[in-house]
CSV table of C-alpha atoms and ligand atoms in Angstrom, one decimal:
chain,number,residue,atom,x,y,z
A,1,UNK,CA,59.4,298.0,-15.9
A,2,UNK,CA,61.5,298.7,-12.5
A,3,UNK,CA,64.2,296.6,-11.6
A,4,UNK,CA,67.1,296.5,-9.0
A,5,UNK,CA,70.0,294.2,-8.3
A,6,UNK,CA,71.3,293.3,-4.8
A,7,UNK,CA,73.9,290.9,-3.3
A,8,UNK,CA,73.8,289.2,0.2
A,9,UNK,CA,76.3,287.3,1.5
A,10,UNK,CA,76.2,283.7,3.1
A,11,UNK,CA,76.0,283.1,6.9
A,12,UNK,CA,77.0,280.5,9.3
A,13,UNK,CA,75.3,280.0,12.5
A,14,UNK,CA,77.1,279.6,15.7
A,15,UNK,CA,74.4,278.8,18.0
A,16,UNK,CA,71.8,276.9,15.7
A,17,UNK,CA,68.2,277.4,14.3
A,18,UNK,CA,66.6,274.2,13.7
A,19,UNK,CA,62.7,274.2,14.4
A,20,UNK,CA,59.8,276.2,13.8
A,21,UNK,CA,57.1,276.9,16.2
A,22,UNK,CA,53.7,277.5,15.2
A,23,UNK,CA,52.6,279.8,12.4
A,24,UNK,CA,53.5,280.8,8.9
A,25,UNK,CA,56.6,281.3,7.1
A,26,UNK,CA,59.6,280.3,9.5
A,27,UNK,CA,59.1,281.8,13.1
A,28,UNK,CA,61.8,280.1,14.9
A,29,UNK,CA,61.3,277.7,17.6
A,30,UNK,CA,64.7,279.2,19.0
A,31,UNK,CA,67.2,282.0,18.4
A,32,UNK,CA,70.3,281.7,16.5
A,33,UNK,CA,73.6,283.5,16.9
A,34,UNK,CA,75.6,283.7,13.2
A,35,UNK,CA,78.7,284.9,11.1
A,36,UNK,CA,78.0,286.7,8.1
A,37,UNK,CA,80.9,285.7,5.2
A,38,UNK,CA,82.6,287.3,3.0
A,39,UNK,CA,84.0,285.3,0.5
A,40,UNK,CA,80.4,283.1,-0.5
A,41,UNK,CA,77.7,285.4,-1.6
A,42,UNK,CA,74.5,285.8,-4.1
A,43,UNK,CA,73.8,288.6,-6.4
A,44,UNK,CA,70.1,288.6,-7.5
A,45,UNK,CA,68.4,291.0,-9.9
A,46,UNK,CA,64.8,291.6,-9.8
A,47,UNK,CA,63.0,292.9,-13.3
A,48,UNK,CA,59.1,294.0,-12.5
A,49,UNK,CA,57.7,293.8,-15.9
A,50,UNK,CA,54.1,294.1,-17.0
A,51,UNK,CA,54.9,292.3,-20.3
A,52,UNK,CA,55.7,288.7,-18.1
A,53,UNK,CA,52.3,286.9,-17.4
A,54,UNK,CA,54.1,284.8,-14.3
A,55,UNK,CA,56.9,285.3,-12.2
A,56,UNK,CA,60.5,283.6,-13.7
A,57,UNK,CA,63.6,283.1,-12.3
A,58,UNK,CA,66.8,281.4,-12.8
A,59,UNK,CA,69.7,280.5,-10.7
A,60,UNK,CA,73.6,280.1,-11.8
A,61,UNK,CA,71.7,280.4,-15.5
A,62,UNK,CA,69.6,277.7,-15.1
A,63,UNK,CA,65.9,277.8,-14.7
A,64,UNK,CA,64.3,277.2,-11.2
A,65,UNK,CA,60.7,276.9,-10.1
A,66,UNK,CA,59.0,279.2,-8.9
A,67,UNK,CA,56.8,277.5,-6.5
A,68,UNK,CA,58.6,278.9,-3.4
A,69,UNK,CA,59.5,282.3,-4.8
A,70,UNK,CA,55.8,283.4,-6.2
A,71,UNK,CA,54.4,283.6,-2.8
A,72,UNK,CA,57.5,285.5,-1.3
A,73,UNK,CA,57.4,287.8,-3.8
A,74,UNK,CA,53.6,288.3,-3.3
A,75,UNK,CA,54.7,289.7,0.0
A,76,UNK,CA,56.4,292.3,-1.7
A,77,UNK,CA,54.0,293.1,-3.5
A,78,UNK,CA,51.0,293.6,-1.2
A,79,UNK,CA,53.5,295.4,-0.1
A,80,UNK,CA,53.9,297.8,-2.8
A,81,UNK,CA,50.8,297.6,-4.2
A,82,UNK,CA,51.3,296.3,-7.6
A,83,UNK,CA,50.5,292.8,-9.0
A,84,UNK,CA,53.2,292.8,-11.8
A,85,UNK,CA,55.1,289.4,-12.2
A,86,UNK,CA,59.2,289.7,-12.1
A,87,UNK,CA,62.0,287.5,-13.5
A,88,UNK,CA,64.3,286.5,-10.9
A,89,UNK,CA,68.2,286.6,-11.9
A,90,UNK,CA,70.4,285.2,-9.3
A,91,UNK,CA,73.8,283.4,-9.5
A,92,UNK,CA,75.4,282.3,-6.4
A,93,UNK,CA,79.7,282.3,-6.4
A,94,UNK,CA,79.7,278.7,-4.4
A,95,UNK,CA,78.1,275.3,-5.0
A,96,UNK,CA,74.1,275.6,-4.6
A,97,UNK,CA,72.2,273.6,-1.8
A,98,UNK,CA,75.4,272.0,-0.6
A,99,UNK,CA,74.6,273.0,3.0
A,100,UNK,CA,76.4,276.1,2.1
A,101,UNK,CA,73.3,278.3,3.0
A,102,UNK,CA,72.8,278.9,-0.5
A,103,UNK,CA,69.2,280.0,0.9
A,104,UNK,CA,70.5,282.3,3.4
A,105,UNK,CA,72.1,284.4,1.2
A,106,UNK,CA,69.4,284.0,-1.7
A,107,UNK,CA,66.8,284.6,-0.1
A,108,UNK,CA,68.5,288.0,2.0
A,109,UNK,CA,69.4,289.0,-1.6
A,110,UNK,CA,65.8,288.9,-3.4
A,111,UNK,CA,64.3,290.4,-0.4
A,112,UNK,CA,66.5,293.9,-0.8
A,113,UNK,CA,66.5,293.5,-4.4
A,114,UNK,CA,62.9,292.7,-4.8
A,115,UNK,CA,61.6,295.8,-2.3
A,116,UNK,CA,63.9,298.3,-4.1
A,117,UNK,CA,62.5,297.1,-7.7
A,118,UNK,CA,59.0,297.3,-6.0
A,119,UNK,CA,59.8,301.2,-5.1
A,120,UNK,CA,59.8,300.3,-1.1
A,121,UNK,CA,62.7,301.2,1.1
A,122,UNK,CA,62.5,299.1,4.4
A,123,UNK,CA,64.9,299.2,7.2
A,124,UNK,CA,67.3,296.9,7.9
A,125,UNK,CA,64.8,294.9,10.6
A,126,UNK,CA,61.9,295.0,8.0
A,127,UNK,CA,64.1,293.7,5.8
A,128,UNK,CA,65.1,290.6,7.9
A,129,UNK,CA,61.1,290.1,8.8
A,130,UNK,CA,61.0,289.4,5.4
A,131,UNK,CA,64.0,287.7,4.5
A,132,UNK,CA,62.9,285.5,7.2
A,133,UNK,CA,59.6,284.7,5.5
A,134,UNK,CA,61.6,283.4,2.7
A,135,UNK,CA,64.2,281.7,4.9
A,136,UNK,CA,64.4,281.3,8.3
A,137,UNK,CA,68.8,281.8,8.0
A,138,UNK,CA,68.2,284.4,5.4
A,139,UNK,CA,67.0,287.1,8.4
A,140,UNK,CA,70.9,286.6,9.7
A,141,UNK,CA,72.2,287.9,6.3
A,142,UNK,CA,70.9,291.4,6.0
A,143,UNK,CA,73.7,291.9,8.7
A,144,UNK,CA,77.4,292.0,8.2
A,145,UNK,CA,79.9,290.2,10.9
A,146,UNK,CA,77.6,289.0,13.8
A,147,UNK,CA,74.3,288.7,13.7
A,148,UNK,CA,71.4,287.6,16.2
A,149,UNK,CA,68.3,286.3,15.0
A,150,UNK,CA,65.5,286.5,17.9
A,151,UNK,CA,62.9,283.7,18.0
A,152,UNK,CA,60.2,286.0,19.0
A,153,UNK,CA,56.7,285.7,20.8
A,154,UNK,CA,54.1,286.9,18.4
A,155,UNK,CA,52.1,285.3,15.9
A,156,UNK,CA,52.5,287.8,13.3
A,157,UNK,CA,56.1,287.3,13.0
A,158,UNK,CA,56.8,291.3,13.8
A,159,UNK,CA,59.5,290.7,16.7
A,160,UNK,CA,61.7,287.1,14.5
A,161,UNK,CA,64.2,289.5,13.4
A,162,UNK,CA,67.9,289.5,13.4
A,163,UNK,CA,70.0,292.5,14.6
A,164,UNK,CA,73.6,293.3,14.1
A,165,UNK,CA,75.9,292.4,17.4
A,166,UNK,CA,79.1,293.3,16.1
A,167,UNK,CA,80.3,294.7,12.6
A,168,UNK,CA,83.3,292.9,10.8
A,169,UNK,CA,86.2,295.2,11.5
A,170,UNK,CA,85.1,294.7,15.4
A,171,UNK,CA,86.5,291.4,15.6
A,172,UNK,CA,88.3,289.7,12.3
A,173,UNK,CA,87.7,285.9,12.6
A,174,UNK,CA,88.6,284.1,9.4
A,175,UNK,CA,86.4,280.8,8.4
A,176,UNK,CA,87.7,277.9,6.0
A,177,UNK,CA,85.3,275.8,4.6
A,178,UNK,CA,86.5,272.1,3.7
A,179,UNK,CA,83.8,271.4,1.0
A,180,UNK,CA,83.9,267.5,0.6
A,181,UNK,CA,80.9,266.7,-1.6
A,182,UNK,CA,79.9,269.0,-3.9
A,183,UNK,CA,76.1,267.4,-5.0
A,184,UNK,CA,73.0,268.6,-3.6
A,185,UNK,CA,72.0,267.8,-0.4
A,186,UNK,CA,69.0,264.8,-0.3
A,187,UNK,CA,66.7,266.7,3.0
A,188,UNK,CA,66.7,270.3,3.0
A,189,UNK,CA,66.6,272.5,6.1
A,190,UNK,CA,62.8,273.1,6.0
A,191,UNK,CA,62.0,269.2,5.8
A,192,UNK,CA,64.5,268.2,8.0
A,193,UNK,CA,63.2,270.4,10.3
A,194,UNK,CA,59.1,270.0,9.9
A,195,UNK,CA,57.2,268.6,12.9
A,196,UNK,CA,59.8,268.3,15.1
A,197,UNK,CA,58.1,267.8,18.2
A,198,UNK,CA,56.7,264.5,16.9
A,199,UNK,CA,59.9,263.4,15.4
A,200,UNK,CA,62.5,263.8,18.2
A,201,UNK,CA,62.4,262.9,21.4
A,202,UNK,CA,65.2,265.4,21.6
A,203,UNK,CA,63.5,268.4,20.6
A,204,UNK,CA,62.3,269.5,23.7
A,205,UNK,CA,65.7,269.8,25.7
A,206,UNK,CA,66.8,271.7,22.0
A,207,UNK,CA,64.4,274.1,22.8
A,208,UNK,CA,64.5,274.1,26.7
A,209,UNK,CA,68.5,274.6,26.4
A,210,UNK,CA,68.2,277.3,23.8
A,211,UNK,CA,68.4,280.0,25.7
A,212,UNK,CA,71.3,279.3,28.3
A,213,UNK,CA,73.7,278.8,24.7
A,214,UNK,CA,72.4,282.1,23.4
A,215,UNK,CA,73.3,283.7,26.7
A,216,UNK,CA,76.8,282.3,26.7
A,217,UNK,CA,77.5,283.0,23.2
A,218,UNK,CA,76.8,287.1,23.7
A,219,UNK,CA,78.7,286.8,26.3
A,220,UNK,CA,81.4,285.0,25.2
A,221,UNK,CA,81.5,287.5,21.5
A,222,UNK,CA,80.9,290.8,23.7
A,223,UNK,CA,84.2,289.7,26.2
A,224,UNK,CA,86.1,288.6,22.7
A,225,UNK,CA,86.7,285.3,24.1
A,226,UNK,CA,87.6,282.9,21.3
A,227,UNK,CA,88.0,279.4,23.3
A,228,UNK,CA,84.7,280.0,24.8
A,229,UNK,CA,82.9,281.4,21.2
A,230,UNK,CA,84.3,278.2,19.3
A,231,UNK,CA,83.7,275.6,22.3
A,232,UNK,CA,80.1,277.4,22.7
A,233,UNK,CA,80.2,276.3,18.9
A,234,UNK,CA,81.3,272.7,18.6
A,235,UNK,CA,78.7,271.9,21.1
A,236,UNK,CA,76.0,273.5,19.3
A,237,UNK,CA,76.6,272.0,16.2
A,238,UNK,CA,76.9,268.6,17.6
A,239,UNK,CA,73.9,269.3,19.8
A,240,UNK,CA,71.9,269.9,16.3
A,241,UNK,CA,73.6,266.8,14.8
A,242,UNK,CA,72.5,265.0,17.5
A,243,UNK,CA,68.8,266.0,17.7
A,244,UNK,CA,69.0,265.7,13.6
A,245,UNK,CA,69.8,261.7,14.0
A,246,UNK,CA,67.2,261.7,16.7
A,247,UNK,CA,64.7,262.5,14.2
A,248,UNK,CA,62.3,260.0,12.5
A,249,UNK,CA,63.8,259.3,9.9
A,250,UNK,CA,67.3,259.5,11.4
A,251,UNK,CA,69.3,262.2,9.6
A,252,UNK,CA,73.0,262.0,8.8
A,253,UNK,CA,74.6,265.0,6.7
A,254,UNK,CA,78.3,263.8,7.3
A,255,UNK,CA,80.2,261.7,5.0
A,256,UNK,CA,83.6,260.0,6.3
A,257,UNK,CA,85.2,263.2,5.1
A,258,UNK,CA,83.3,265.6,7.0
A,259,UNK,CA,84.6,263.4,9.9
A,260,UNK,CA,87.7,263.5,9.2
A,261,UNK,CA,87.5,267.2,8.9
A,262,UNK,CA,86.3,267.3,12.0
A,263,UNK,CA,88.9,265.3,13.7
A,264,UNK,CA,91.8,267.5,11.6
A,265,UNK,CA,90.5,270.5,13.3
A,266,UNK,CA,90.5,269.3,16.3
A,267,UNK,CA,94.0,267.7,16.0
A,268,UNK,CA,95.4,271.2,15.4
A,269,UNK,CA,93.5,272.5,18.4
A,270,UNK,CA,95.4,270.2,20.5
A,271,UNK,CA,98.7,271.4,18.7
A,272,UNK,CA,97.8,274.8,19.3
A,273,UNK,CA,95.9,276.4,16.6
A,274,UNK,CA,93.0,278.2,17.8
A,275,UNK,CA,90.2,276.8,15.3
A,276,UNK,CA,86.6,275.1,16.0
A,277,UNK,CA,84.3,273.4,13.7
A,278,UNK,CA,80.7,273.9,12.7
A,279,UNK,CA,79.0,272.0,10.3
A,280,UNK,CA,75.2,272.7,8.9
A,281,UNK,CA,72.6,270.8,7.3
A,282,UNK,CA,75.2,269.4,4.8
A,283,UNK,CA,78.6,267.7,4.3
A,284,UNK,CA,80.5,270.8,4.8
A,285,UNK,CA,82.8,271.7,7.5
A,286,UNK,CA,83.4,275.1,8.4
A,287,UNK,CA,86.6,276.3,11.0
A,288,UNK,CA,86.2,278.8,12.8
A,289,UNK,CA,89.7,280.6,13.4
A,290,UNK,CA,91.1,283.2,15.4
A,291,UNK,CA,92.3,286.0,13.3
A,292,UNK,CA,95.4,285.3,11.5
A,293,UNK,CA,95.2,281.4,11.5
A,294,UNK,CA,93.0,281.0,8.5
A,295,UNK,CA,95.6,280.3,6.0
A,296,UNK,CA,97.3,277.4,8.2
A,297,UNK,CA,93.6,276.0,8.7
A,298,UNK,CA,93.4,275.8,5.1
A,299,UNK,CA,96.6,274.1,4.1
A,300,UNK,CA,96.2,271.8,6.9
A,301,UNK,CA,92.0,270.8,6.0
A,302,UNK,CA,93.3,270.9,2.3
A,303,UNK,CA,95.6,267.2,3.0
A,304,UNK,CA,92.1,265.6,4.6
A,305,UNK,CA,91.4,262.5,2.7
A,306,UNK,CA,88.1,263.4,0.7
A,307,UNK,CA,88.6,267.3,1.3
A,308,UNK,CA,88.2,268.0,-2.3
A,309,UNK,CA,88.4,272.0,-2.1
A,310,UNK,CA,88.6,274.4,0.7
A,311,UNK,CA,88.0,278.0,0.6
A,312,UNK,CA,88.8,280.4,2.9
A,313,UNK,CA,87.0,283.4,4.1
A,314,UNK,CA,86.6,286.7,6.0
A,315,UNK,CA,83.7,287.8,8.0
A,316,UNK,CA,81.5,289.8,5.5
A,317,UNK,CA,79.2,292.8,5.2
A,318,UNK,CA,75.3,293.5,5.1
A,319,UNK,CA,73.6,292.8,2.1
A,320,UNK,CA,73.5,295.8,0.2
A,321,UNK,CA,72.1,297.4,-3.4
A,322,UNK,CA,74.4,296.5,-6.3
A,323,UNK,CA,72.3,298.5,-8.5
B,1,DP6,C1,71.3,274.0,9.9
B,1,DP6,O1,67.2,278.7,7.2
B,1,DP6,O2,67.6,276.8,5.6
B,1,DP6,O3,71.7,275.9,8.6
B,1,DP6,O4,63.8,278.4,7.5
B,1,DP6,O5,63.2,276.2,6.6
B,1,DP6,O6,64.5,277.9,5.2
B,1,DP6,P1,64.2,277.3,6.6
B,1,DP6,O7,65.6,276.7,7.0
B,1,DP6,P2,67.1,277.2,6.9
B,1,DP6,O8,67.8,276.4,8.1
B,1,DP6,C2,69.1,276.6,8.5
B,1,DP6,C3,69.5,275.5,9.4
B,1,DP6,C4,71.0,275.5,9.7
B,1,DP6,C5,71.3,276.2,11.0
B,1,DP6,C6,71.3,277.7,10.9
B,1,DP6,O9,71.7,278.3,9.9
B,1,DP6,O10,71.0,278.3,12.0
């Protein structure tokens, strides 16, 4: 018996991933540019045991299939080079599948805490290879602060990787997230996203466009330029909202809360506070702030009609080995 515990933390995209291109297990159709957060993160512990005749796991202490965790953790162990089956113990410290990239974090978190169990040390870029594999956001979360996930050429996967562009400490933002519904979300990321290019008329001028936001956005993070980082950010997520109720079936993830939200944020933009919004495949709305304005973000997201909590965060670190 081997086992190893690790936690990752949640990220939040900037400039959005949405679409796969061809291949296995999530090779991005285009790169992604992301915060890594402190305050909403996953501890998972993997047990190798010969005794278990099939892989178990469990999430927040209830039991979860298994269906998209055997395979991943067959990766690991081809890997390795063992065929024992693990039990999976993972508990997130936010609402689950809430469009509060409880995969990002999950899925970071087994990968580190599955390897190490398995006896492998990978580097930080093997580790997001495979985090990806479970996830395309996941990749993003082996990284503290801010993170760029490439879309890569090959077919094997071997350059979709993230990389680190800037540790926490380098440049403090603060994020409040106005949760306003906490159930589960009806399409998740991976069907939202399938077959794109026969769902959206849209989703070639996502792709085609991809590039020129992920230019602007280093930019804009390398020259510490917080109108231009949060602008470049509104108008990706509303590009992604946009090419998400272009799709066949239409998707819609905002409630008249997660309007409202949006409107607050940018009310207090036009009185002065430096903030931006961001919302992913969910309800949720995240602010971004410049450093220092988180806690008048939160009070003021807080009084939104159908805000029901809000939680405010730092950026975060790399995932790491609890144990
Ligand atoms: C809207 O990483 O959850 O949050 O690769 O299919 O697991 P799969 O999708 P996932 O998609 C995240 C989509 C997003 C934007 C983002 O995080 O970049």
């Amino acid at each position: 018996m081997s086992q190893a515990t690790a936690r990752a933390h949640s990220n939040i995209a900037l400039i959005k991933y949405w679409g796969k291109r061809a291949g296995p297990r999530n090779l991005p159709a285009v790169g992604s540019i992301s915060v890594t957060l402190d305050g909403l993160y996953t501890d998972t512990t993997v047990v190798f045991d010969e005794a278990l005749a099939a892989d178990t796991a469990e999430l927040d202490k209830k039991p979860v299939d298994t269906a998209r965790l055997t395979p991943f953790l067959d990766l690991v162990r081809a890997r390795a080079g063992i065929d024992t089956r693990a039990a999976i113990v993972s508990a997130n410290n936010f609402p689950t599948g809430a469009g509060l990239a409880s995969s990002a974090s999950g899925f970071a978190a087994l990968s580190l805490a599955a390897t190490r169990a398995a006896g492998l040390a990978l580097s930080p870029r093997e580790l997001s290879i495979l985090a990806r594999q479970g996830s395309g956001s996941a990749a993003r979360s082996v990284f503290g602060g801010f993170a760029e996930m490439h879309r890569g050429e090959l077919d094997d996967g071997s350059d979709a990787f993230a990389e680190s562009m800037l540790d926490p400490g380098e440049w403090p933002l603060e994020i409040v997230v106005a949760i306003t519904d906490r159930a589960t979300k009806s399409v998740n990321s991976s069907i939202g996203m399938s077959h794109l290019d026969q769902r959206s008329d849209y989703y070639s001028a996502w792709v085609a466009h991809s590039e020129t936001d992920l230019s602007a956005m280093r930019d804009a993070i390398a020259a510490r330029d917080f109108e231009t980082v949060g602008a470049l950010t509104e108008m990706s997520c509303l590009k992604l909202h946009g090419l998400m109720m272009s799709t066949r079936p239409g998707l819609i993830y905002w409630n008249p809360a997660t309007v409202a939200a949006m409107q607050a944020v940018r009310a207090l933009r036009e009185a002065g506070t430096p903030v931006y919004f961001t919302i992913d495949a969910g309800p949720q709305v995240k602010a971004l702030c410049a450093p220092g304005h988180g806690e008048a973000v939160a009070r003021a997201l807080a009084r939104v009609p159908g805000v029901l909590e809000t939680r405010r965060t730092a950026l975060g670190p790399a995932a790491s080995v609890l144990a």
